[in-house]
CSV table of C-alpha atoms in Angstrom, one decimal:
chain,number,residue,atom,x,y,z
I,1,MET,CA,-159.9,249.3,-129.2
I,2,THR,CA,-156.6,247.5,-128.8
I,3,HIS,CA,-153.5,248.5,-127.1
I,4,PHE,CA,-149.7,248.1,-126.6
I,5,GLN,CA,-147.8,248.3,-123.5
I,6,ALA,CA,-145.2,251.1,-123.3
I,7,ASP,CA,-141.8,250.4,-121.7
I,8,ASP,CA,-143.1,251.8,-118.3
I,9,GLY,CA,-146.0,249.2,-118.2
I,10,THR,CA,-148.7,251.8,-119.3
I,11,ARG,CA,-151.3,250.5,-121.7
I,12,ILE,CA,-151.7,252.8,-124.7
I,13,HIS,CA,-155.0,252.4,-126.5
I,14,LEU,CA,-155.3,252.8,-130.2
I,15,LYS,CA,-157.3,251.7,-133.2
I,16,ILE,CA,-156.0,250.2,-136.3
I,17,SER,CA,-157.7,250.2,-139.4
I,18,GLY,CA,-157.1,250.2,-143.3
I,19,ASP,CA,-154.5,248.5,-145.7
I,20,GLY,CA,-151.2,249.8,-147.1
I,21,ASP,CA,-148.3,251.9,-146.1
I,22,PRO,CA,-148.3,252.7,-142.2
I,23,LEU,CA,-149.7,256.0,-141.2
I,24,VAL,CA,-149.6,257.1,-137.5
I,25,MET,CA,-152.0,260.0,-136.6
I,26,LEU,CA,-151.4,261.9,-133.3
I,27,HIS,CA,-154.2,263.8,-131.8
I,28,GLY,CA,-154.0,267.2,-129.9
I,29,TRP,CA,-154.2,268.0,-126.3
I,30,THR,CA,-157.5,266.9,-124.6
I,31,ALA,CA,-158.6,265.1,-127.7
I,32,SER,CA,-158.5,261.3,-128.8
I,33,HIS,CA,-158.1,258.9,-131.5
I,34,GLN,CA,-161.7,260.0,-132.7
I,35,GLU,CA,-160.2,263.3,-133.9
I,36,TRP,CA,-159.2,261.3,-137.2
I,37,PHE,CA,-162.4,259.4,-137.8
I,38,PRO,CA,-163.7,261.8,-140.6
I,39,PHE,CA,-160.6,260.9,-142.7
I,40,LEU,CA,-160.7,257.3,-142.5
I,41,ASP,CA,-162.7,256.4,-145.6
I,42,GLY,CA,-160.5,258.5,-147.7
I,43,LEU,CA,-157.3,257.0,-146.2
I,44,HIS,CA,-158.2,253.3,-145.6
I,45,PRO,CA,-157.6,252.1,-149.3
I,46,THR,CA,-154.0,252.9,-149.3
I,47,HIS,CA,-152.9,253.2,-145.7
I,48,ARG,CA,-152.9,251.2,-142.5
I,49,ILE,CA,-153.7,253.7,-139.8
I,50,TYR,CA,-152.6,253.7,-136.2
I,51,ARG,CA,-154.6,256.2,-134.1
I,52,TRP,CA,-153.8,256.1,-130.6
I,53,ASP,CA,-155.2,257.9,-127.3
I,54,ALA,CA,-152.1,259.4,-125.9
I,55,ARG,CA,-151.4,258.3,-122.3
I,56,GLY,CA,-153.8,260.5,-120.0
I,57,HIS,CA,-156.2,261.1,-122.9
I,58,GLY,CA,-159.3,259.5,-124.3
I,59,GLY,CA,-160.8,258.5,-120.8
I,60,HIS,CA,-158.3,255.9,-120.2
I,61,PRO,CA,-156.9,256.5,-116.7
I,62,LEU,CA,-153.2,256.4,-115.7
I,63,VAL,CA,-152.6,253.8,-113.1
I,64,ASP,CA,-148.9,253.6,-112.3
I,65,GLY,CA,-147.3,255.1,-115.5
I,66,ALA,CA,-145.6,258.4,-116.0
I,67,PRO,CA,-147.4,261.4,-116.7
I,68,PRO,CA,-147.9,262.5,-120.3
I,69,THR,CA,-145.0,264.7,-120.8
I,70,ALA,CA,-143.7,265.4,-124.2
I,71,ALA,CA,-140.6,263.3,-123.6
I,72,ARG,CA,-142.7,260.4,-122.3
I,73,MET,CA,-145.2,260.5,-125.2
I,74,ALA,CA,-142.4,260.6,-127.7
I,75,ARG,CA,-141.0,257.5,-126.0
I,76,ASP,CA,-144.5,256.0,-126.5
I,77,LEU,CA,-144.4,256.6,-130.1
I,78,ALA,CA,-141.1,254.8,-130.3
I,79,ASN,CA,-142.7,251.9,-128.3
I,80,LEU,CA,-145.6,251.9,-130.9
I,81,LEU,CA,-143.3,251.7,-133.8
I,82,ASP,CA,-141.3,248.8,-132.1
I,83,HIS,CA,-144.4,247.1,-131.0
I,84,TYR,CA,-145.8,247.0,-134.5
I,85,ALA,CA,-142.5,246.6,-136.3
I,86,LEU,CA,-143.0,249.9,-138.5
I,87,LYS,CA,-139.7,250.6,-140.1
I,88,LYS,CA,-140.9,253.5,-142.4
I,89,ALA,CA,-144.1,255.3,-141.0
I,90,ALA,CA,-145.6,258.5,-142.0
I,91,VAL,CA,-146.8,260.4,-139.0
I,92,VAL,CA,-149.5,263.3,-138.8
I,93,GLY,CA,-149.4,265.4,-135.7
I,94,HIS,CA,-151.9,268.1,-134.9
I,95,SER,CA,-151.2,270.6,-132.1
I,96,MET,CA,-149.8,268.6,-129.2
I,97,GLY,CA,-149.3,265.8,-131.7
I,98,ALA,CA,-146.9,267.9,-133.6
I,99,LEU,CA,-144.9,268.7,-130.4
I,100,THR,CA,-144.9,265.0,-129.7
I,101,LEU,CA,-143.6,264.3,-133.2
I,102,TRP,CA,-140.8,267.0,-132.6
I,103,GLN,CA,-139.9,265.6,-129.4
I,104,TYR,CA,-139.6,262.1,-131.0
I,105,ILE,CA,-137.3,263.4,-133.7
I,106,ARG,CA,-135.2,265.2,-131.2
I,107,ASP,CA,-134.8,262.0,-129.1
I,108,PHE,CA,-134.9,259.3,-131.9
I,109,GLY,CA,-134.2,260.9,-135.2
I,110,THR,CA,-136.0,260.4,-138.5
I,111,GLU,CA,-134.6,256.9,-139.5
I,112,ARG,CA,-138.0,255.3,-139.0
I,113,LEU,CA,-140.0,258.0,-140.4
I,114,SER,CA,-141.0,258.2,-144.2
I,115,ARG,CA,-142.8,261.5,-144.0
I,116,VAL,CA,-144.4,264.0,-141.6
I,117,CYS,CA,-147.3,266.3,-141.4
I,118,ILE,CA,-147.6,269.1,-139.1
I,119,ILE,CA,-151.0,270.7,-138.3
I,120,ASP,CA,-151.3,274.3,-136.9
I,121,GLN,CA,-148.5,274.3,-134.2
I,122,SER,CA,-145.6,276.4,-133.1
I,123,PRO,CA,-142.3,275.0,-132.0
I,124,LYS,CA,-142.3,277.1,-128.8
I,125,LEU,CA,-145.6,278.1,-127.2
I,126,MET,CA,-144.2,280.6,-124.7
I,127,THR,CA,-143.4,283.9,-125.9
I,128,ASP,CA,-140.5,286.3,-124.7
I,129,ALA,CA,-138.8,289.5,-125.8
I,130,GLU,CA,-137.2,287.8,-128.7
I,131,TRP,CA,-139.8,285.3,-129.7
I,132,SER,CA,-143.3,286.2,-130.9
I,133,HIS,CA,-144.4,283.2,-132.7
I,134,GLY,CA,-145.9,281.3,-129.7
I,135,ILE,CA,-149.5,281.3,-128.5
I,136,TYR,CA,-151.4,284.6,-129.5
I,137,GLY,CA,-147.9,286.1,-130.3
I,138,ASP,CA,-148.1,287.1,-126.6
I,139,PHE,CA,-148.0,284.4,-124.0
I,140,ASP,CA,-145.3,285.3,-121.7
I,141,ALA,CA,-144.3,283.5,-118.4
I,142,ASP,CA,-146.7,285.5,-116.4
I,143,LYS,CA,-149.7,284.5,-118.7
I,144,ALA,CA,-148.5,281.0,-118.7
I,145,ALA,CA,-148.6,281.0,-114.8
I,146,ALA,CA,-152.1,282.6,-114.9
I,147,MET,CA,-153.2,279.8,-117.4
I,148,MET,CA,-151.8,277.1,-115.0
I,149,ALA,CA,-153.6,278.6,-112.1
I,150,SER,CA,-156.9,278.7,-114.1
I,151,LEU,CA,-156.3,275.0,-114.9
I,152,HIS,CA,-156.2,274.1,-111.5
I,153,GLU,CA,-159.2,276.0,-110.4
I,154,ASP,CA,-161.5,275.1,-113.4
I,155,PHE,CA,-159.9,272.8,-115.8
I,156,ALA,CA,-162.7,272.6,-118.5
I,157,GLU,CA,-163.4,276.4,-118.4
I,158,ALA,CA,-159.8,277.3,-118.6
I,159,VAL,CA,-159.3,275.1,-121.8
I,160,LEU,CA,-162.2,276.7,-123.4
I,161,LYS,CA,-161.1,280.3,-122.5
I,162,LEU,CA,-157.7,279.5,-124.0
I,163,THR,CA,-159.4,278.7,-127.2
I,164,ALA,CA,-161.9,281.4,-127.1
I,165,PHE,CA,-160.0,284.5,-126.2
I,166,GLY,CA,-157.3,284.2,-128.8
I,167,LEU,CA,-157.0,285.3,-132.3
I,168,ASN,CA,-160.2,284.0,-133.8
I,169,GLN,CA,-163.1,286.3,-133.4
I,170,ARG,CA,-165.6,283.6,-134.4
I,171,ALA,CA,-164.5,281.5,-131.5
I,172,ARG,CA,-165.0,284.3,-129.0
I,173,GLU,CA,-168.3,285.2,-130.3
I,174,LYS,CA,-169.4,281.5,-130.0
I,175,TYR,CA,-168.1,281.1,-126.5
I,176,LEU,CA,-169.8,284.2,-125.2
I,177,ALA,CA,-173.1,283.1,-126.8
I,178,ASN,CA,-172.6,279.6,-125.0
I,179,ALA,CA,-173.2,278.0,-128.3
I,180,ALA,CA,-174.1,274.3,-128.4
I,181,GLY,CA,-170.7,273.2,-129.7
I,182,TRP,CA,-169.0,274.8,-126.6
I,183,GLN,CA,-171.5,273.2,-124.3
I,184,ARG,CA,-170.7,269.9,-125.8
I,185,SER,CA,-166.9,270.6,-125.3
I,186,ARG,CA,-167.3,271.7,-121.8
I,187,SER,CA,-169.1,268.6,-120.8
I,188,ALA,CA,-166.4,266.3,-122.6
I,189,LEU,CA,-163.7,268.2,-120.8
I,190,ARG,CA,-165.3,267.8,-117.4
I,191,ASP,CA,-165.5,264.0,-118.0
I,192,GLN,CA,-161.6,263.9,-118.3
I,193,ALA,CA,-159.2,263.4,-115.5
I,194,ALA,CA,-157.6,267.0,-115.3
I,195,ASP,CA,-154.3,266.2,-113.5
I,196,PRO,CA,-152.5,264.3,-116.0
I,197,LEU,CA,-153.6,266.7,-118.6
I,198,ILE,CA,-152.4,269.7,-116.5
I,199,ALA,CA,-149.1,267.8,-116.2
I,200,CYS,CA,-149.1,267.4,-119.9
I,201,TRP,CA,-149.7,271.2,-120.5
I,202,ALA,CA,-147.0,272.1,-118.3
I,203,SER,CA,-144.6,270.0,-120.3
I,204,LEU,CA,-145.8,271.4,-123.7
I,205,THR,CA,-145.5,275.0,-122.6
I,206,ALA,CA,-141.9,274.4,-121.2
I,207,ALA,CA,-140.8,272.9,-124.8
I,208,ASP,CA,-138.6,274.6,-127.3
I,209,TYR,CA,-138.3,272.7,-130.7
I,210,ARG,CA,-136.9,275.5,-132.7
I,211,ASP,CA,-133.7,273.6,-133.2
I,212,VAL,CA,-135.3,270.4,-134.3
I,213,LEU,CA,-136.9,272.0,-137.3
I,214,ALA,CA,-133.8,272.1,-139.4
I,215,ARG,CA,-132.9,268.5,-138.6
I,216,ILE,CA,-136.1,267.1,-140.3
I,217,ASP,CA,-134.7,265.5,-143.4
I,218,VAL,CA,-137.6,263.6,-144.6
I,219,PRO,CA,-140.4,265.2,-146.7
I,220,ALA,CA,-142.8,267.6,-144.5
I,221,MET,CA,-146.2,269.0,-145.2
I,222,LEU,CA,-147.6,271.8,-143.0
I,223,VAL,CA,-151.2,272.7,-142.6
I,224,TYR,CA,-152.1,275.9,-140.8
I,225,GLY,CA,-155.3,277.7,-140.3
I,226,GLY,CA,-155.6,281.2,-141.7
I,227,GLU,CA,-157.6,282.4,-138.7
I,228,SER,CA,-156.0,280.0,-136.1
I,229,ASN,CA,-157.1,280.6,-132.5
I,230,PHE,CA,-153.4,280.7,-131.4
I,231,TYR,CA,-150.9,281.3,-134.2
I,232,SER,CA,-150.6,283.9,-137.0
I,233,THR,CA,-149.7,283.1,-140.4
I,234,ALA,CA,-146.2,284.4,-139.6
I,235,THR,CA,-145.8,281.3,-137.4
I,236,ALA,CA,-146.7,279.2,-140.4
I,237,HIS,CA,-144.2,280.7,-142.4
I,238,TYR,CA,-141.4,280.6,-139.8
I,239,VAL,CA,-141.9,276.8,-139.5
I,240,ALA,CA,-141.9,276.5,-143.3
I,241,GLY,CA,-138.8,278.5,-143.5
I,242,SER,CA,-137.1,276.3,-140.9
I,243,ILE,CA,-137.8,272.9,-142.1
I,244,PRO,CA,-135.8,272.2,-145.5
I,245,GLU,CA,-138.1,271.9,-148.6
I,246,SER,CA,-141.3,271.7,-146.6
I,247,ILE,CA,-144.7,272.2,-148.3
I,248,LEU,CA,-147.1,274.8,-146.8
I,249,HIS,CA,-150.8,275.1,-146.9
I,250,ILE,CA,-152.6,277.7,-145.3
I,251,TYR,CA,-156.4,276.9,-145.2
I,252,GLU,CA,-158.0,280.4,-145.2
I,253,GLY,CA,-160.8,281.1,-142.8
I,254,THR,CA,-160.2,278.1,-140.7
I,255,ASP,CA,-159.0,278.0,-136.9
I,256,HIS,CA,-156.6,275.8,-135.0
I,257,SER,CA,-158.1,272.6,-136.6
I,258,PRO,CA,-158.0,273.4,-140.4
I,259,HIS,CA,-158.2,269.8,-141.3
I,260,GLN,CA,-161.6,269.7,-139.6
I,261,TRP,CA,-163.0,272.7,-141.3
I,262,GLN,CA,-161.9,271.6,-144.8
I,263,ARG,CA,-161.8,267.7,-144.6
I,264,GLU,CA,-162.1,267.0,-148.2
I,265,ARG,CA,-159.3,269.4,-149.0
I,266,PHE,CA,-157.1,268.0,-146.2
I,267,THR,CA,-157.7,264.3,-147.3
I,268,ARG,CA,-156.8,265.1,-150.8
I,269,ASP,CA,-153.6,267.3,-149.8
I,270,LEU,CA,-152.5,264.4,-147.4
I,271,LEU,CA,-152.8,261.8,-149.9
I,272,ASP,CA,-151.1,263.7,-152.7
I,273,PHE,CA,-148.3,264.3,-150.2
I,274,LEU,CA,-148.2,260.6,-148.9
I,275,ASN,CA,-148.3,259.0,-152.4
I,276,ARG,CA,-145.5,261.3,-154.1
I,277,PRO,CA,-142.5,259.2,-155.3
């Protein structure tokens, strides 16, 4: 891996590969640059791809830098664009990556963006009496506080339960059966430094980007899971209705990572979107 230095001195690690127009790919919470590996063969011929490990992620310890809040990661994205002199970059954001992208647009605008792709995310994770498009459609302040306590008690298990006990019945069954994939995820989560990731989660759940959606004036493609662990399709339609002229794809039968369940389709949809005049 290579790295660039953020403006607070933190080394941000990333992989750069492929040739063509710049494409920045932002992974989800607790994930890494490896999330995008399955799509490289399809994207390399036409795009130069920048895949980072967001600060506090990917096994790279924070030394003296700021924790990975949404605002700090958005600034890191601005630093990435500056460091590699990217004037017009397409950006794909999954989950936390989408929140990072929305924060970037709030703070820096869309001047340096050519297109954006959002994967399975709500602009506001916490719910209240007037907002039901957050996590589960029912993740109020009390549940958010309980989640935070669980993260401090057993970080890995709290993350798994957040995913398992949501809207996707298959995920619940696999977790209760302690399937091999869940065992691997548990082990990977236990290898990560929890404190920066908990600070990150606190920032993400406090954010509200509903006002940002209407300000997205570059082409936008949205990909949502028809059986997302966290969001109903009503959330997908809310986001699509709030971003002018956005393109919405709902991948039926897929969870919070629809791009991973239908990789060939996602690669095809993304290339079609990126290569439009």
